[in-house]
Coordinates of C-alpha atoms in Angstrom, one line a residue:
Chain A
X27 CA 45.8 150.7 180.5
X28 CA 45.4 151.3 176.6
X29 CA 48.1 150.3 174.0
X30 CA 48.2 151.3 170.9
X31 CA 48.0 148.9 168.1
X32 CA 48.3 151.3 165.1
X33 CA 46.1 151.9 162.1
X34 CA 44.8 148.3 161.5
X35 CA 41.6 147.3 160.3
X36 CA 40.3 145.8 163.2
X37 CA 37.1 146.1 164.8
X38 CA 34.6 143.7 167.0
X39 CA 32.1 142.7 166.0
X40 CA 32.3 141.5 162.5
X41 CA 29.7 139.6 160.5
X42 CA 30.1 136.4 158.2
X43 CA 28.1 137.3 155.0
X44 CA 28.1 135.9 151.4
X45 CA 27.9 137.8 148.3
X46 CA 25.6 136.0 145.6
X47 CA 26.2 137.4 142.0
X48 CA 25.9 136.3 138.6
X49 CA 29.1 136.8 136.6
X50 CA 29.2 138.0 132.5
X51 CA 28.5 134.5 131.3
X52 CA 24.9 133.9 134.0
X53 CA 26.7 131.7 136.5
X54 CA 26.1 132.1 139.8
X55 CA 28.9 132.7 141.9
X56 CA 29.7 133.9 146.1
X57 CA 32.5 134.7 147.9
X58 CA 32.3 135.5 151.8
X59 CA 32.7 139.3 153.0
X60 CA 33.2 140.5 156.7
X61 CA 33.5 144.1 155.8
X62 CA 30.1 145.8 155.9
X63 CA 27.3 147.0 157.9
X64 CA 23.6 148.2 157.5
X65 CA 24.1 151.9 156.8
X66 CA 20.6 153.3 156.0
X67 CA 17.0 152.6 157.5
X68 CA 15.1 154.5 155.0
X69 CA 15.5 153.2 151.8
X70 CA 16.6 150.3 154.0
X71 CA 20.7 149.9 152.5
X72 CA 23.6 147.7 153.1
X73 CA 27.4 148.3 152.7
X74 CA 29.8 145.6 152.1
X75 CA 33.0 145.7 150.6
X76 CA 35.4 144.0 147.8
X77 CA 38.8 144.4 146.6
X78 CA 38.6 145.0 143.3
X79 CA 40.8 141.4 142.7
X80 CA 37.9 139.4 143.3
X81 CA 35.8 137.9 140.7
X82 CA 32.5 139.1 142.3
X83 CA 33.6 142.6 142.1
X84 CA 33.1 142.9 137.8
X85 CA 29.6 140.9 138.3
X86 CA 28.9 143.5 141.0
X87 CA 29.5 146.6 138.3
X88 CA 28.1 144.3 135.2
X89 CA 24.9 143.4 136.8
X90 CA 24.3 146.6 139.7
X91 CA 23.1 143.8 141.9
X92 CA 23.8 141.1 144.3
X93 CA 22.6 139.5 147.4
X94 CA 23.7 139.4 150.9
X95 CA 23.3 136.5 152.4
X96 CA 23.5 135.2 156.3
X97 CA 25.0 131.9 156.9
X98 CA 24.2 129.8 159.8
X99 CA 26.8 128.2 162.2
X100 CA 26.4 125.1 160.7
X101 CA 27.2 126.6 157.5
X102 CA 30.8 128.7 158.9
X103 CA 32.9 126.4 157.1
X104 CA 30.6 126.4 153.2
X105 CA 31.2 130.4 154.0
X106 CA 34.8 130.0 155.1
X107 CA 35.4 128.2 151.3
X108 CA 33.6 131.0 149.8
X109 CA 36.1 133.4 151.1
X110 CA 38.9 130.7 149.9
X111 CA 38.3 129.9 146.4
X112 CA 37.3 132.0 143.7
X113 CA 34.8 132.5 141.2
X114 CA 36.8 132.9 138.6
X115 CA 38.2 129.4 138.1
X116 CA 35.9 127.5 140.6
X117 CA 32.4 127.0 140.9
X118 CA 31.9 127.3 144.4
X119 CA 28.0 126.2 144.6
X120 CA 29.3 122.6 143.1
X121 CA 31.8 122.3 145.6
X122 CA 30.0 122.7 148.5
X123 CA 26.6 121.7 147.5
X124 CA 24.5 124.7 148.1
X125 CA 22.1 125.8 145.5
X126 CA 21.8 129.4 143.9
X127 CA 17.8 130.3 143.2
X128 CA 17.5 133.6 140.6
X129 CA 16.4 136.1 142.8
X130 CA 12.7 137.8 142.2
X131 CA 13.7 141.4 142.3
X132 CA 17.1 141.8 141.8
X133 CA 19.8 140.4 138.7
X134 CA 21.8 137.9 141.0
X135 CA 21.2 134.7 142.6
X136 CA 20.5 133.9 146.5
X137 CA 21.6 130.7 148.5
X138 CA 18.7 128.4 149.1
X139 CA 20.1 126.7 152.0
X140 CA 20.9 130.0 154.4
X141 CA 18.5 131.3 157.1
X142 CA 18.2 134.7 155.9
X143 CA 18.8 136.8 152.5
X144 CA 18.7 140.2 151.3
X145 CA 18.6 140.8 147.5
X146 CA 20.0 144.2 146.9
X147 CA 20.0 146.8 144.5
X148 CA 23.4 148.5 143.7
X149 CA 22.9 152.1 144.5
X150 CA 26.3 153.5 145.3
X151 CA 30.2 152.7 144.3
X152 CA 33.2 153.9 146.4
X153 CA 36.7 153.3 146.0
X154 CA 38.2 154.1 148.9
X155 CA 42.0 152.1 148.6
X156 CA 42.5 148.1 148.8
X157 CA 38.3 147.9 148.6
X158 CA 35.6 149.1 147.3
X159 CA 32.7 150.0 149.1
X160 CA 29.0 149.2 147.6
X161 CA 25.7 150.5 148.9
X162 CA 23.1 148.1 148.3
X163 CA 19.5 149.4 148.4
X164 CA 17.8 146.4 150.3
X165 CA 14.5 145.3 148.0
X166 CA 13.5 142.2 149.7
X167 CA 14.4 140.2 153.2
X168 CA 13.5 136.9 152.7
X169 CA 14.1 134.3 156.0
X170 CA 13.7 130.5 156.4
X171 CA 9.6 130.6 157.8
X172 CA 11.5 128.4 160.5
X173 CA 14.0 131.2 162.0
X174 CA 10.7 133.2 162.5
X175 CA 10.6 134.4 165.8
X176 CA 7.0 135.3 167.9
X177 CA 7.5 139.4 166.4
X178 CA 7.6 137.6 162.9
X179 CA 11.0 138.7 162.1
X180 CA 14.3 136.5 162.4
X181 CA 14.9 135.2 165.6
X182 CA 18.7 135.6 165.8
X183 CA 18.9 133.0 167.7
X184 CA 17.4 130.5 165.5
X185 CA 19.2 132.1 162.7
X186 CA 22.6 131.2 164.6
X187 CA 24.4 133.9 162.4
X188 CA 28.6 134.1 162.5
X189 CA 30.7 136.5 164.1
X190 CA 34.0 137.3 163.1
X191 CA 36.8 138.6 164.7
X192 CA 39.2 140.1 162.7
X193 CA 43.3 140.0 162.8
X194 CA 42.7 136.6 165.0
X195 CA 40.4 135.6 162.0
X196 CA 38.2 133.2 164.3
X197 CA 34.4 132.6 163.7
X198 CA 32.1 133.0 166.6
X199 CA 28.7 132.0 167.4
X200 CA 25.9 134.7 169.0
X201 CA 26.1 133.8 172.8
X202 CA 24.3 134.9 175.9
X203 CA 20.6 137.4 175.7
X204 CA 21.5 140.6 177.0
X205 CA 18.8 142.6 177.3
X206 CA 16.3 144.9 175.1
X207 CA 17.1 147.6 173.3
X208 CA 16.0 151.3 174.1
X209 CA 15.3 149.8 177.7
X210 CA 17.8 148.7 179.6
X211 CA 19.8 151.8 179.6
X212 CA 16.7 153.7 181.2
X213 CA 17.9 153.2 184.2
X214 CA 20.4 156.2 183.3
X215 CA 17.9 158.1 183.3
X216 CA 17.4 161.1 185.2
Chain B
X21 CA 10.5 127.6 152.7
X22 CA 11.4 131.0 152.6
X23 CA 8.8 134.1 153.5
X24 CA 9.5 137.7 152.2
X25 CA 9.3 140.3 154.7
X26 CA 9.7 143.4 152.0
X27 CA 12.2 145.9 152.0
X28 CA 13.4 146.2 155.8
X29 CA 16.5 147.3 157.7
X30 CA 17.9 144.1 158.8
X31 CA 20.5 142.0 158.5
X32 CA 22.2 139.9 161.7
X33 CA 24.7 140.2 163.1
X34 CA 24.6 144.1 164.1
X35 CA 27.5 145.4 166.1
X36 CA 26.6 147.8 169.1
X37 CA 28.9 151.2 168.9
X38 CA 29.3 153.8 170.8
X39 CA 30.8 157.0 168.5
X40 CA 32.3 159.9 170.7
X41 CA 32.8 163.4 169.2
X42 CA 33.2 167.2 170.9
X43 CA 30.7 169.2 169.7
X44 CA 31.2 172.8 168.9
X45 CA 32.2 174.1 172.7
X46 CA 34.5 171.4 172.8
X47 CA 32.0 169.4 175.2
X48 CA 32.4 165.3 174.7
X49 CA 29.3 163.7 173.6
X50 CA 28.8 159.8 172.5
X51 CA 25.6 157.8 170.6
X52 CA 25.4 154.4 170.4
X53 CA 25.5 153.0 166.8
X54 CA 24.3 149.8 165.0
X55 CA 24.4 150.9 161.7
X56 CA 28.3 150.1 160.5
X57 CA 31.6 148.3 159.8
X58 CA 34.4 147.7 158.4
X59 CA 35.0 149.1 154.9
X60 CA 38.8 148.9 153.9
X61 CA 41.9 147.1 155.2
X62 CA 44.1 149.9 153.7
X63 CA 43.7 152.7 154.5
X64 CA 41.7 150.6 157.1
X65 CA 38.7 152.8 157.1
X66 CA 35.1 151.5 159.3
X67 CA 31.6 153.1 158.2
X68 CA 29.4 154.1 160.5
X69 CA 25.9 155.3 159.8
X70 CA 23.8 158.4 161.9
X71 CA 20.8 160.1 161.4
X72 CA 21.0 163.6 160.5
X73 CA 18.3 164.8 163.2
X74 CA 21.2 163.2 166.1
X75 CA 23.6 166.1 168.0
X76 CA 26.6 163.6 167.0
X77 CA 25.9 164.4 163.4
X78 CA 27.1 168.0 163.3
X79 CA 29.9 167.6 165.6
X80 CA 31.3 165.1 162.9
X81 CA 31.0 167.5 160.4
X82 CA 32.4 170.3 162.4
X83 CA 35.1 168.4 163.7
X84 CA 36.0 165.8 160.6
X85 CA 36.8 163.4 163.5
X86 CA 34.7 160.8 165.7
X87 CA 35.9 157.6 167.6
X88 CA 34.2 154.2 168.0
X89 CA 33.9 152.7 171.3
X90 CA 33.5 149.1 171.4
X91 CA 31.6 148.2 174.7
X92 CA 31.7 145.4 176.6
X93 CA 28.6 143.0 177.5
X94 CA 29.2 145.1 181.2
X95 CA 28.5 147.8 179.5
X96 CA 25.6 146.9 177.3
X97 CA 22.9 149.2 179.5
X98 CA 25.5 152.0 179.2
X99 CA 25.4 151.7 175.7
X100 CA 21.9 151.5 175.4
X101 CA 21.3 155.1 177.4
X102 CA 23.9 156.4 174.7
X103 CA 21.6 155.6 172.6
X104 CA 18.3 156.7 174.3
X105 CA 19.4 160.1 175.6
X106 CA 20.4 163.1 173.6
X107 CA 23.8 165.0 173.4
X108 CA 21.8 168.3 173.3
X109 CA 20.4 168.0 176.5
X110 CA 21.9 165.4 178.5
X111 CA 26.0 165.0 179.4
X112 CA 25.7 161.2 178.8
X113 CA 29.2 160.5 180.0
X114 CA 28.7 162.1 183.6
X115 CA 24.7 160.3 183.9
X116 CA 26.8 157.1 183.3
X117 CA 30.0 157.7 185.3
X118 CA 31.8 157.0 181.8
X119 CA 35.1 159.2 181.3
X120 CA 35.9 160.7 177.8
X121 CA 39.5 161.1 177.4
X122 CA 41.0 162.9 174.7
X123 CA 42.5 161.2 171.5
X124 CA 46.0 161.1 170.7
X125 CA 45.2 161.5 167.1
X126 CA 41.8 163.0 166.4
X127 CA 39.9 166.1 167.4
X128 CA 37.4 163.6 169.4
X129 CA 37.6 161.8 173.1
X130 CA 37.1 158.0 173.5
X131 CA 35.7 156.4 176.3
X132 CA 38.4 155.1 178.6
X133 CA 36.3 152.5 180.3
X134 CA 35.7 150.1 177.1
X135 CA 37.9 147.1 175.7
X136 CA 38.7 148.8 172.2
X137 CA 38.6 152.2 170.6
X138 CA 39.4 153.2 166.9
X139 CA 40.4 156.6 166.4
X140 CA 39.2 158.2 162.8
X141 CA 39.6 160.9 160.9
X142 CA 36.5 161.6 158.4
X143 CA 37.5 160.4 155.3
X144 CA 34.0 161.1 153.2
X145 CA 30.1 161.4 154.0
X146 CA 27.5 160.2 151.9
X147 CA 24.0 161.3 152.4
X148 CA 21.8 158.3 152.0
X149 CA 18.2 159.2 153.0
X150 CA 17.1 159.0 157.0
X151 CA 21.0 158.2 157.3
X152 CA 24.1 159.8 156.8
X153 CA 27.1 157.4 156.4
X154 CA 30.4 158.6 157.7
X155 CA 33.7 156.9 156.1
X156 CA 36.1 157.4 158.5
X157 CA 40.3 156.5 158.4
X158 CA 41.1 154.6 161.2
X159 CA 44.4 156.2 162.4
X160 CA 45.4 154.2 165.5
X161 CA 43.6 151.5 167.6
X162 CA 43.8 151.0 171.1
X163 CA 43.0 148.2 173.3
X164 CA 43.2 147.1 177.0
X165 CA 46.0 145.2 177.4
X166 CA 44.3 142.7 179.9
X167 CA 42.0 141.7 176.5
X168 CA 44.9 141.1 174.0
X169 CA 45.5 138.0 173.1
X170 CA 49.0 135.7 172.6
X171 CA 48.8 136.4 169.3
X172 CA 49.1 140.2 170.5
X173 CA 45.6 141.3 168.7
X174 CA 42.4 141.8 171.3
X175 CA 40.9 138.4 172.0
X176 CA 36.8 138.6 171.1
X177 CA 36.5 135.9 173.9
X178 CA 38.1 139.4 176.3
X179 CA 37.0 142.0 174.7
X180 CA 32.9 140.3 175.0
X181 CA 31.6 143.1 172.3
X182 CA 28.4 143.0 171.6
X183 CA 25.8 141.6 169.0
X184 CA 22.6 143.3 167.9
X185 CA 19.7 142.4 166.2
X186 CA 17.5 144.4 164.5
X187 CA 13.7 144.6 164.5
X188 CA 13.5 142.6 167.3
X189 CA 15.9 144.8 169.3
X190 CA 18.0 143.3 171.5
X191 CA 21.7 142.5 172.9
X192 CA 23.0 139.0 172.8
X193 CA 26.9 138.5 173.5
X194 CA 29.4 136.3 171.7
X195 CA 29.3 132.9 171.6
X196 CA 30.8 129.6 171.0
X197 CA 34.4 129.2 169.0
X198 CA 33.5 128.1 165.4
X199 CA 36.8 127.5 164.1
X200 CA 39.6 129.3 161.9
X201 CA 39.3 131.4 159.1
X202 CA 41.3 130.3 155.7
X203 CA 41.4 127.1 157.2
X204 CA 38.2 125.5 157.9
X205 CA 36.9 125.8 154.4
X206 CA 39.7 123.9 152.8
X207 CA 37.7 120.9 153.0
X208 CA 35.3 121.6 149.9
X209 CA 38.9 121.9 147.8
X210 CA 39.0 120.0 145.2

């Protein structure tokens, strides 16, 4: 049997990213965001979203790029203060000892010490209420040579990437192999 | 030492989706979705990206109204086949025993077998290039009540959504309990 919760922002499952920018002034800054998605194949692009409150979102406009980048498990709680603290009167890559390296194709700085980063291109603004959504035209994935899997591409469970589930606001690790993708569901088949 | 892979579609984690629409006879159809997330907490709004060659694509359109289905790891192969088989040609919900039900709400069914629907109304489109990305308002969310929580919000742990990653193509579940949001980041606080 159903219930109905209401309109809430809630959906499963959400990811654990940081947003790497460089503010007015050159310094790097990064705040966590669970609200985005890939939402393009071809120009690969990216979605994420800010309130327009946080210090990231100016850099965002001033600089038209930024960089998505995936934390590890054993980095949930360096993301978790990223989301905390702000930019604006903290430097957040002091405080928790990770190390912003300038970017080679975009205008904003990417974390050394996470598995996997994608240094975007702004390509789209949309202000839809509390946040604003930006389309990021993906330039460049660049991944730890050590999270490579076999197919040489990231090997999501060497990457160890966070879920997040909104509303109960826990972080999650990835679990359990499934199965493979455009495969398993032959067997509905006719 | 990090390797470039170019500009690719892929980021971890992925959710798995499955978006339900009628198309123009009123006939439910659903397709299995990677490309979203969450974009606003108010109006709580999710994105969810399709490609304009899929059946789902003018139904949205038509009907300015699609759900989200949120499957569980059961119902990962089910998923998959959404994703495999075409709305044109195939009734996906009767090759996979699946029942559409109609939305309280919106001009679209929702699959009365999974752990957690969103209803939405289309809120905006933006054509990207192979993808479409569809903004829409999230107007109620419903749940099975054996997956809530105590805290009265679905329990990820219940609801056992899936996790997809990209390029390499496959399912993985949710894991391990990293710890609280807003909390476990306190630490690097001055």
């Amino acid at each position: 049997m159903k219930k109905s919760l209401g309109a809430k922002a809630l959906v499963h499952p959400a990811p654990v990213w940081i947003v790497a920018t460089y503010d007015k002034d050159g310094k790097p800054n990064a705040m966590a965001a669970a609200w985005g998605g890939m939402c393009c194949s071809k120009p690969p692009c990216v979605t994420v979203s800010l309130r327009k409150a946080t210090y990231s979102y100016g850099s965002i406009l001033l600089r038209k790029a930024y960089t998505i980048n995936v934390p590890s498990e054993t980095q949930v709680a360096e993301a978790d203060y990223f989301g905390i603290a702000s930019g604006e009167t903290e430097d957040k890559f002091t405080a928790t000892g990770l190390t912003p390296v300038k970017s080679d194709l975009v205008d904003a700085p990417y974390i050394a010490e996470v598995p996997l980063v994608l240094e975007c291109k702004l390509l789209h603004t949309f202000e839809i209420g509390l946040h604003t959504q930006f389309i990021g035209e993906i330039m460049d994935v660049k991944v730890e040579e050590d999270v490579l899997g076999k197919d040489g591409f990231p090997d999501i469970k060497k990457v160890k990437p966070v879920v997040y589930a909104p509303s109960s606001r826990v972080y999650f690790g990835v679990g359990e192999f499934l199965g493979n993708a455009y495969t398993i569901g032959k067997k509905f088949e006719k």
